[in-house]
Amino acid sequence: MRLDHLIHSIWHELARASQDRQHAWRTPVLATVGLDQHPNARTVVLRQAREPSGELVFFTDGRSPKVAELQIRPQASLVFWSPQLRWQLRVSARLQALTSGTEVDAAWARVGWSASAGDYLTAQAPGHPLADGGVPPDSPGDRTAHHLAVVVARIESMDWLALGLDGKHQRARIEGPAVQLLTP
Ligand SMILES: Cc1cc2nc3c(=O)[nH]c(=O)nc-3n(C[C@H](O)[C@H](O)[C@H](O)COP(=O)(O)O)c2cc1C
């Protein structure tokens, strides 16, 4: 990997992952700090990679605990691993959750009629205890009353690690346009 191409190659893979369900970087782990001050990590789907603004985009339910967490502590870490590339990418970012406005409307136009639309139409918030029998209440029929939130992660720095098949690994820290090679 030529270092002058590294940032472009990473963004190329992030963009591919946001389009390709088979790409391993499609489902990174997003870690935030919980309201109890403990780390809280979960898998999310990468929906968009915006290289010009250095942003990654995810969708979630605006009522989910992670939205309350990031409103208090917006600092987050994202971890991507691809066995095909043998690349791990750790991203340090500041999160913002948008619950209304043009970005949310555009996102809902995209997912509102897809199979995952129901995720954002549930009567109860995610994590709500179920009554005996464990059957969640039916989703409301009104498709405009959704809870889709767009989470924008503004990247502050990235840590890239490439595992070589020959045991020779490469690691770099990326901050803005600066790439610093590190010992693995
Ligand atoms: C493959 C996979 C993809 C997921 N994608 C998302 C996602 O894009 N957005 C989301 O909010 N939750 C997603 N989830 C569910 C989260 O991992 C998590 O269980 C849920 O959001 C509740 O997290 P919270 O209690 O920290 O808010 C996904 C789970 C899996 C297994």
PDB file of C-alpha atoms and ligand atoms in Angstrom:
ATOM      1  CA  MET A   1       0.000   0.000   0.000  1.00  0.00           C
ATOM      2  CA  ARG A   2       1.462   3.350  -1.047  1.00  0.00           C
ATOM      3  CA  LEU A   3       0.919   5.819   1.757  1.00  0.00           C
ATOM      4  CA  ASP A   4      -0.012   8.677  -0.557  1.00  0.00           C
ATOM      5  CA  HIS A   5      -2.938   6.539  -1.704  1.00  0.00           C
ATOM      6  CA  LEU A   6      -3.921   5.325   1.736  1.00  0.00           C
ATOM      7  CA  ILE A   7      -6.548   7.920   2.635  1.00  0.00           C
ATOM      8  CA  HIS A   8      -8.186   7.603  -0.781  1.00  0.00           C
ATOM      9  CA  SER A   9      -8.155   3.794  -0.532  1.00  0.00           C
ATOM     10  CA  ILE A  10      -9.794   3.873   2.896  1.00  0.00           C
ATOM     11  CA  TRP A  11     -12.538   6.211   1.663  1.00  0.00           C
ATOM     12  CA  HIS A  12     -12.986   4.055  -1.424  1.00  0.00           C
ATOM     13  CA  GLU A  13     -13.628   1.024   0.798  1.00  0.00           C
ATOM     14  CA  LEU A  14     -15.966   2.995   3.095  1.00  0.00           C
ATOM     15  CA  ALA A  15     -17.971   4.159   0.071  1.00  0.00           C
ATOM     16  CA  ARG A  16     -18.132   0.596  -1.289  1.00  0.00           C
ATOM     17  CA  ALA A  17     -19.231  -0.701   2.113  1.00  0.00           C
ATOM     18  CA  SER A  18     -22.101   1.789   2.258  1.00  0.00           C
ATOM     19  CA  GLN A  19     -23.395   0.396  -1.078  1.00  0.00           C
ATOM     20  CA  ASP A  20     -22.497  -3.289  -0.891  1.00  0.00           C
ATOM     21  CA  ARG A  21     -24.275  -5.533   1.641  1.00  0.00           C
ATOM     22  CA  GLN A  22     -21.492  -8.120   1.273  1.00  0.00           C
ATOM     23  CA  HIS A  23     -18.694  -5.734   2.227  1.00  0.00           C
ATOM     24  CA  ALA A  24     -17.412  -6.535   5.723  1.00  0.00           C
ATOM     25  CA  TRP A  25     -17.104  -2.838   6.553  1.00  0.00           C
ATOM     26  CA  ARG A  26     -20.879  -2.527   6.053  1.00  0.00           C
ATOM     27  CA  THR A  27     -21.454  -3.376   9.729  1.00  0.00           C
ATOM     28  CA  PRO A  28     -18.950  -1.668  12.030  1.00  0.00           C
ATOM     29  CA  VAL A  29     -19.149  -1.603  15.809  1.00  0.00           C
ATOM     30  CA  LEU A  30     -20.072   1.787  17.225  1.00  0.00           C
ATOM     31  CA  ALA A  31     -18.946   2.469  20.804  1.00  0.00           C
ATOM     32  CA  THR A  32     -20.257   5.330  22.906  1.00  0.00           C
ATOM     33  CA  VAL A  33     -20.109   6.188  26.585  1.00  0.00           C
ATOM     34  CA  GLY A  34     -23.259   5.093  28.381  1.00  0.00           C
ATOM     35  CA  LEU A  35     -25.309   7.259  30.705  1.00  0.00           C
ATOM     36  CA  ASP A  36     -23.781   5.127  33.503  1.00  0.00           C
ATOM     37  CA  GLN A  37     -20.287   6.164  32.231  1.00  0.00           C
ATOM     38  CA  HIS A  38     -19.595   2.609  31.025  1.00  0.00           C
ATOM     39  CA  PRO A  39     -18.601   1.823  27.433  1.00  0.00           C
ATOM     40  CA  ASN A  40     -21.514   0.759  25.241  1.00  0.00           C
ATOM     41  CA  ALA A  41     -20.867  -0.909  21.880  1.00  0.00           C
ATOM     42  CA  ARG A  42     -23.202  -2.206  19.203  1.00  0.00           C
ATOM     43  CA  THR A  43     -23.257  -3.143  15.519  1.00  0.00           C
ATOM     44  CA  VAL A  44     -24.683  -0.611  13.052  1.00  0.00           C
ATOM     45  CA  VAL A  45     -25.090  -0.445   9.269  1.00  0.00           C
ATOM     46  CA  LEU A  46     -22.937   2.086   7.426  1.00  0.00           C
ATOM     47  CA  ARG A  47     -25.374   4.010   5.211  1.00  0.00           C
ATOM     48  CA  GLN A  48     -23.165   6.675   3.676  1.00  0.00           C
ATOM     49  CA  ALA A  49     -19.507   7.713   3.522  1.00  0.00           C
ATOM     50  CA  ARG A  50     -18.925  11.383   2.739  1.00  0.00           C
ATOM     51  CA  GLU A  51     -15.271  11.870   1.920  1.00  0.00           C
ATOM     52  CA  PRO A  52     -15.403  15.651   1.244  1.00  0.00           C
ATOM     53  CA  SER A  53     -16.769  16.428   4.705  1.00  0.00           C
ATOM     54  CA  GLY A  54     -15.118  13.471   6.471  1.00  0.00           C
ATOM     55  CA  GLU A  55     -18.441  12.085   7.669  1.00  0.00           C
ATOM     56  CA  LEU A  56     -20.004   8.659   8.065  1.00  0.00           C
ATOM     57  CA  VAL A  57     -23.768   8.218   8.312  1.00  0.00           C
ATOM     58  CA  PHE A  58     -25.899   5.671  10.176  1.00  0.00           C
ATOM     59  CA  PHE A  59     -29.612   5.322  10.837  1.00  0.00           C
ATOM     60  CA  THR A  60     -31.176   4.526  14.168  1.00  0.00           C
ATOM     61  CA  ASP A  61     -34.374   4.882  16.164  1.00  0.00           C
ATOM     62  CA  GLY A  62     -34.417   8.367  17.700  1.00  0.00           C
ATOM     63  CA  ARG A  63     -35.779   6.855  20.919  1.00  0.00           C
ATOM     64  CA  SER A  64     -32.910   4.366  21.320  1.00  0.00           C
ATOM     65  CA  PRO A  65     -30.538   4.667  24.295  1.00  0.00           C
ATOM     66  CA  LYS A  66     -27.579   5.458  22.050  1.00  0.00           C
ATOM     67  CA  VAL A  67     -29.231   8.723  20.937  1.00  0.00           C
ATOM     68  CA  ALA A  68     -29.663   9.869  24.546  1.00  0.00           C
ATOM     69  CA  GLU A  69     -26.038   8.868  25.181  1.00  0.00           C
ATOM     70  CA  LEU A  70     -24.543  10.711  22.255  1.00  0.00           C
ATOM     71  CA  GLN A  71     -26.510  13.867  23.022  1.00  0.00           C
ATOM     72  CA  ILE A  72     -24.676  14.042  26.363  1.00  0.00           C
ATOM     73  CA  ARG A  73     -21.334  12.592  25.202  1.00  0.00           C
ATOM     74  CA  PRO A  74     -20.931  12.879  21.423  1.00  0.00           C
ATOM     75  CA  GLN A  75     -17.464  11.288  21.401  1.00  0.00           C
ATOM     76  CA  ALA A  76     -17.529   7.850  19.795  1.00  0.00           C
ATOM     77  CA  SER A  77     -15.328   5.132  18.416  1.00  0.00           C
ATOM     78  CA  LEU A  78     -16.096   2.986  15.374  1.00  0.00           C
ATOM     79  CA  VAL A  79     -14.324  -0.253  14.544  1.00  0.00           C
ATOM     80  CA  PHE A  80     -14.351  -1.850  11.091  1.00  0.00           C
ATOM     81  CA  TRP A  81     -12.702  -5.182  10.227  1.00  0.00           C
ATOM     82  CA  SER A  82     -12.532  -6.803   6.811  1.00  0.00           C
ATOM     83  CA  PRO A  83     -11.092 -10.340   6.557  1.00  0.00           C
ATOM     84  CA  GLN A  84     -10.934  -9.888   2.769  1.00  0.00           C
ATOM     85  CA  LEU A  85      -8.838  -6.733   2.961  1.00  0.00           C
ATOM     86  CA  ARG A  86      -7.205  -7.833   6.231  1.00  0.00           C
ATOM     87  CA  TRP A  87      -7.730  -4.231   7.277  1.00  0.00           C
ATOM     88  CA  GLN A  88      -8.925  -2.938  10.623  1.00  0.00           C
ATOM     89  CA  LEU A  89     -10.030   0.696  10.785  1.00  0.00           C
ATOM     90  CA  ARG A  90     -10.614   2.433  14.098  1.00  0.00           C
ATOM     91  CA  VAL A  91     -12.310   5.788  13.807  1.00  0.00           C
ATOM     92  CA  SER A  92     -12.569   8.473  16.438  1.00  0.00           C
ATOM     93  CA  ALA A  93     -15.564  10.699  15.739  1.00  0.00           C
ATOM     94  CA  ARG A  94     -18.075  13.169  17.142  1.00  0.00           C
ATOM     95  CA  LEU A  95     -21.675  12.130  16.658  1.00  0.00           C
ATOM     96  CA  GLN A  96     -24.752  14.188  15.947  1.00  0.00           C
ATOM     97  CA  ALA A  97     -28.249  12.701  15.817  1.00  0.00           C
ATOM     98  CA  LEU A  98     -30.731  14.415  13.499  1.00  0.00           C
ATOM     99  CA  THR A  99     -34.358  13.591  14.286  1.00  0.00           C
ATOM    100  CA  SER A 100     -36.041  15.986  11.844  1.00  0.00           C
ATOM    101  CA  GLY A 101     -35.238  18.094   8.809  1.00  0.00           C
ATOM    102  CA  THR A 102     -34.331  17.497   5.186  1.00  0.00           C
ATOM    103  CA  GLU A 103     -31.690  14.818   5.866  1.00  0.00           C
ATOM    104  CA  VAL A 104     -34.155  12.772   7.904  1.00  0.00           C
ATOM    105  CA  ASP A 105     -36.869  13.244   5.268  1.00  0.00           C
ATOM    106  CA  ALA A 106     -34.458  12.091   2.535  1.00  0.00           C
ATOM    107  CA  ALA A 107     -33.422   9.077   4.623  1.00  0.00           C
ATOM    108  CA  TRP A 108     -37.042   8.129   5.265  1.00  0.00           C
ATOM    109  CA  ALA A 109     -37.799   8.448   1.549  1.00  0.00           C
ATOM    110  CA  ARG A 110     -35.052   5.862   1.068  1.00  0.00           C
ATOM    111  CA  VAL A 111     -36.049   3.334   3.752  1.00  0.00           C
ATOM    112  CA  GLY A 112     -39.721   4.145   4.290  1.00  0.00           C
ATOM    113  CA  TRP A 113     -40.925   1.372   1.966  1.00  0.00           C
ATOM    114  CA  SER A 114     -38.072  -1.056   2.502  1.00  0.00           C
ATOM    115  CA  ALA A 115     -38.125  -4.189   4.665  1.00  0.00           C
ATOM    116  CA  SER A 116     -36.364  -2.321   7.483  1.00  0.00           C
ATOM    117  CA  ALA A 117     -38.987   0.463   7.629  1.00  0.00           C
ATOM    118  CA  GLY A 118     -40.793  -1.400  10.407  1.00  0.00           C
ATOM    119  CA  ASP A 119     -37.752  -0.910  12.646  1.00  0.00           C
ATOM    120  CA  TYR A 120     -38.602   2.784  12.832  1.00  0.00           C
ATOM    121  CA  LEU A 121     -42.389   2.447  13.150  1.00  0.00           C
ATOM    122  CA  THR A 122     -42.677   0.446  16.353  1.00  0.00           C
ATOM    123  CA  ALA A 123     -45.130   1.651  18.988  1.00  0.00           C
ATOM    124  CA  GLN A 124     -42.609   1.089  21.783  1.00  0.00           C
ATOM    125  CA  ALA A 125     -39.071   2.445  21.962  1.00  0.00           C
ATOM    126  CA  PRO A 126     -36.186  -0.043  21.468  1.00  0.00           C
ATOM    127  CA  GLY A 127     -35.273  -1.770  24.737  1.00  0.00           C
ATOM    128  CA  HIS A 128     -38.791  -1.461  26.180  1.00  0.00           C
ATOM    129  CA  PRO A 129     -39.646  -4.484  28.412  1.00  0.00           C
ATOM    130  CA  LEU A 130     -42.218  -6.789  26.792  1.00  0.00           C
ATOM    131  CA  ALA A 131     -45.332  -7.922  28.626  1.00  0.00           C
ATOM    132  CA  ASP A 132     -45.908 -11.623  29.410  1.00  0.00           C
ATOM    133  CA  GLY A 133     -45.920 -13.646  26.205  1.00  0.00           C
ATOM    134  CA  GLY A 134     -43.150 -11.507  24.724  1.00  0.00           C
ATOM    135  CA  VAL A 135     -45.110 -10.313  21.691  1.00  0.00           C
ATOM    136  CA  PRO A 136     -44.373  -6.718  20.696  1.00  0.00           C
ATOM    137  CA  PRO A 137     -47.434  -4.577  19.897  1.00  0.00           C
ATOM    138  CA  ASP A 138     -48.268  -4.106  16.214  1.00  0.00           C
ATOM    139  CA  SER A 139     -46.577  -1.263  14.375  1.00  0.00           C
ATOM    140  CA  PRO A 140     -48.868   1.664  13.611  1.00  0.00           C
ATOM    141  CA  GLY A 141     -50.076   1.865  10.018  1.00  0.00           C
ATOM    142  CA  ASP A 142     -49.182   5.548   9.693  1.00  0.00           C
ATOM    143  CA  ARG A 143     -45.885   5.618   7.822  1.00  0.00           C
ATOM    144  CA  THR A 144     -45.317   9.322   8.428  1.00  0.00           C
ATOM    145  CA  ALA A 145     -45.113   8.785  12.212  1.00  0.00           C
ATOM    146  CA  HIS A 146     -41.668   7.206  12.085  1.00  0.00           C
ATOM    147  CA  HIS A 147     -38.764   7.463  14.561  1.00  0.00           C
ATOM    148  CA  LEU A 148     -35.887   7.333  12.096  1.00  0.00           C
ATOM    149  CA  ALA A 149     -32.890   9.386  13.185  1.00  0.00           C
ATOM    150  CA  VAL A 150     -29.830  10.070  11.039  1.00  0.00           C
ATOM    151  CA  VAL A 151     -26.567   9.804  12.970  1.00  0.00           C
ATOM    152  CA  VAL A 152     -23.708  11.775  11.426  1.00  0.00           C
ATOM    153  CA  ALA A 153     -20.220  10.842  12.631  1.00  0.00           C
ATOM    154  CA  ARG A 154     -17.681  13.582  11.936  1.00  0.00           C
ATOM    155  CA  ILE A 155     -14.303  11.870  11.798  1.00  0.00           C
ATOM    156  CA  GLU A 156     -11.504  13.326  13.926  1.00  0.00           C
ATOM    157  CA  SER A 157      -8.850  10.668  13.367  1.00  0.00           C
ATOM    158  CA  MET A 158      -8.426   7.155  12.017  1.00  0.00           C
ATOM    159  CA  ASP A 159      -6.146   4.291  12.971  1.00  0.00           C
ATOM    160  CA  TRP A 160      -5.529   1.874  10.090  1.00  0.00           C
ATOM    161  CA  LEU A 161      -3.969  -1.560  10.599  1.00  0.00           C
ATOM    162  CA  ALA A 162      -3.194  -3.925   7.715  1.00  0.00           C
ATOM    163  CA  LEU A 163      -2.337  -7.484   8.621  1.00  0.00           C
ATOM    164  CA  GLY A 164       0.211  -8.914   6.196  1.00  0.00           C
ATOM    165  CA  LEU A 165      -0.055 -12.592   5.277  1.00  0.00           C
ATOM    166  CA  ASP A 166       3.684 -12.798   5.770  1.00  0.00           C
ATOM    167  CA  GLY A 167       3.369 -11.477   9.324  1.00  0.00           C
ATOM    168  CA  LYS A 168       4.512  -8.011   8.262  1.00  0.00           C
ATOM    169  CA  HIS A 169       1.847  -5.624   9.452  1.00  0.00           C
ATOM    170  CA  GLN A 170       1.402  -1.944   8.664  1.00  0.00           C
ATOM    171  CA  ARG A 171      -0.230   0.689  10.816  1.00  0.00           C
ATOM    172  CA  ALA A 172      -0.919   4.379  10.302  1.00  0.00           C
ATOM    173  CA  ARG A 173      -2.647   7.215  12.122  1.00  0.00           C
ATOM    174  CA  ILE A 174      -4.572   9.613   9.921  1.00  0.00           C
ATOM    175  CA  GLU A 175      -5.596  13.063  11.065  1.00  0.00           C
ATOM    176  CA  GLY A 176      -6.956  15.293   8.322  1.00  0.00           C
ATOM    177  CA  PRO A 177      -4.546  14.989   5.386  1.00  0.00           C
ATOM    178  CA  ALA A 178      -1.644  13.871   7.630  1.00  0.00           C
ATOM    179  CA  VAL A 179      -0.614  10.205   7.629  1.00  0.00           C
ATOM    180  CA  GLN A 180       1.785   9.028  10.329  1.00  0.00           C
ATOM    181  CA  LEU A 181       3.196   5.508  10.117  1.00  0.00           C
ATOM    182  CA  LEU A 182       3.214   3.663  13.459  1.00  0.00           C
ATOM    183  CA  THR A 183       4.668   0.428  14.715  1.00  0.00           C
ATOM    184  CA  PRO A 184       1.891  -2.166  14.576  1.00  0.00           C
TER     185      PRO A 184
HETATM  186  C1  LIG B   1     -25.976  -6.699  11.688  1.00  0.00           C
HETATM  187  C2  LIG B   1     -26.627  -5.673  12.578  1.00  0.00           C
HETATM  188  C3  LIG B   1     -26.868  -4.407  12.095  1.00  0.00           C
HETATM  189  C4  LIG B   1     -27.466  -3.442  12.904  1.00  0.00           C
HETATM  190  N1  LIG B   1     -27.680  -2.201  12.406  1.00  0.00           N
HETATM  191  C5  LIG B   1     -28.202  -1.233  13.205  1.00  0.00           C
HETATM  192  C6  LIG B   1     -28.324   0.098  12.728  1.00  0.00           C
HETATM  193  O1  LIG B   1     -27.965   0.442  11.589  1.00  0.00           O
HETATM  194  N2  LIG B   1     -28.861   1.012  13.578  1.00  0.00           N
HETATM  195  C7  LIG B   1     -29.243   0.703  14.830  1.00  0.00           C
HETATM  196  O2  LIG B   1     -29.707   1.584  15.536  1.00  0.00           O
HETATM  197  N3  LIG B   1     -29.130  -0.553  15.317  1.00  0.00           N
HETATM  198  C8  LIG B   1     -28.607  -1.527  14.536  1.00  0.00           C
HETATM  199  N4  LIG B   1     -28.467  -2.798  15.001  1.00  0.00           N
HETATM  200  C9  LIG B   1     -28.917  -3.096  16.376  1.00  0.00           C
HETATM  201  C10 LIG B   1     -27.882  -2.560  17.374  1.00  0.00           C
HETATM  202  O3  LIG B   1     -26.707  -3.366  17.319  1.00  0.00           O
HETATM  203  C11 LIG B   1     -28.437  -2.483  18.804  1.00  0.00           C
HETATM  204  O4  LIG B   1     -28.803  -3.772  19.228  1.00  0.00           O
HETATM  205  C12 LIG B   1     -29.644  -1.557  18.918  1.00  0.00           C
HETATM  206  O5  LIG B   1     -29.477  -0.432  18.092  1.00  0.00           O
HETATM  207  C13 LIG B   1     -29.832  -1.086  20.352  1.00  0.00           C
HETATM  208  O6  LIG B   1     -28.678  -0.369  20.742  1.00  0.00           O
HETATM  209  P1  LIG B   1     -28.702   0.673  21.963  1.00  0.00           P
HETATM  210  O7  LIG B   1     -29.498   0.019  23.049  1.00  0.00           O
HETATM  211  O8  LIG B   1     -27.256   0.859  22.322  1.00  0.00           O
HETATM  212  O9  LIG B   1     -29.323   1.949  21.463  1.00  0.00           O
HETATM  213  C14 LIG B   1     -27.847  -3.761  14.222  1.00  0.00           C
HETATM  214  C15 LIG B   1     -27.583  -5.049  14.710  1.00  0.00           C
HETATM  215  C16 LIG B   1     -26.983  -5.991  13.907  1.00  0.00           C
HETATM  216  C17 LIG B   1     -26.724  -7.356  14.466  1.00  0.00           C
END
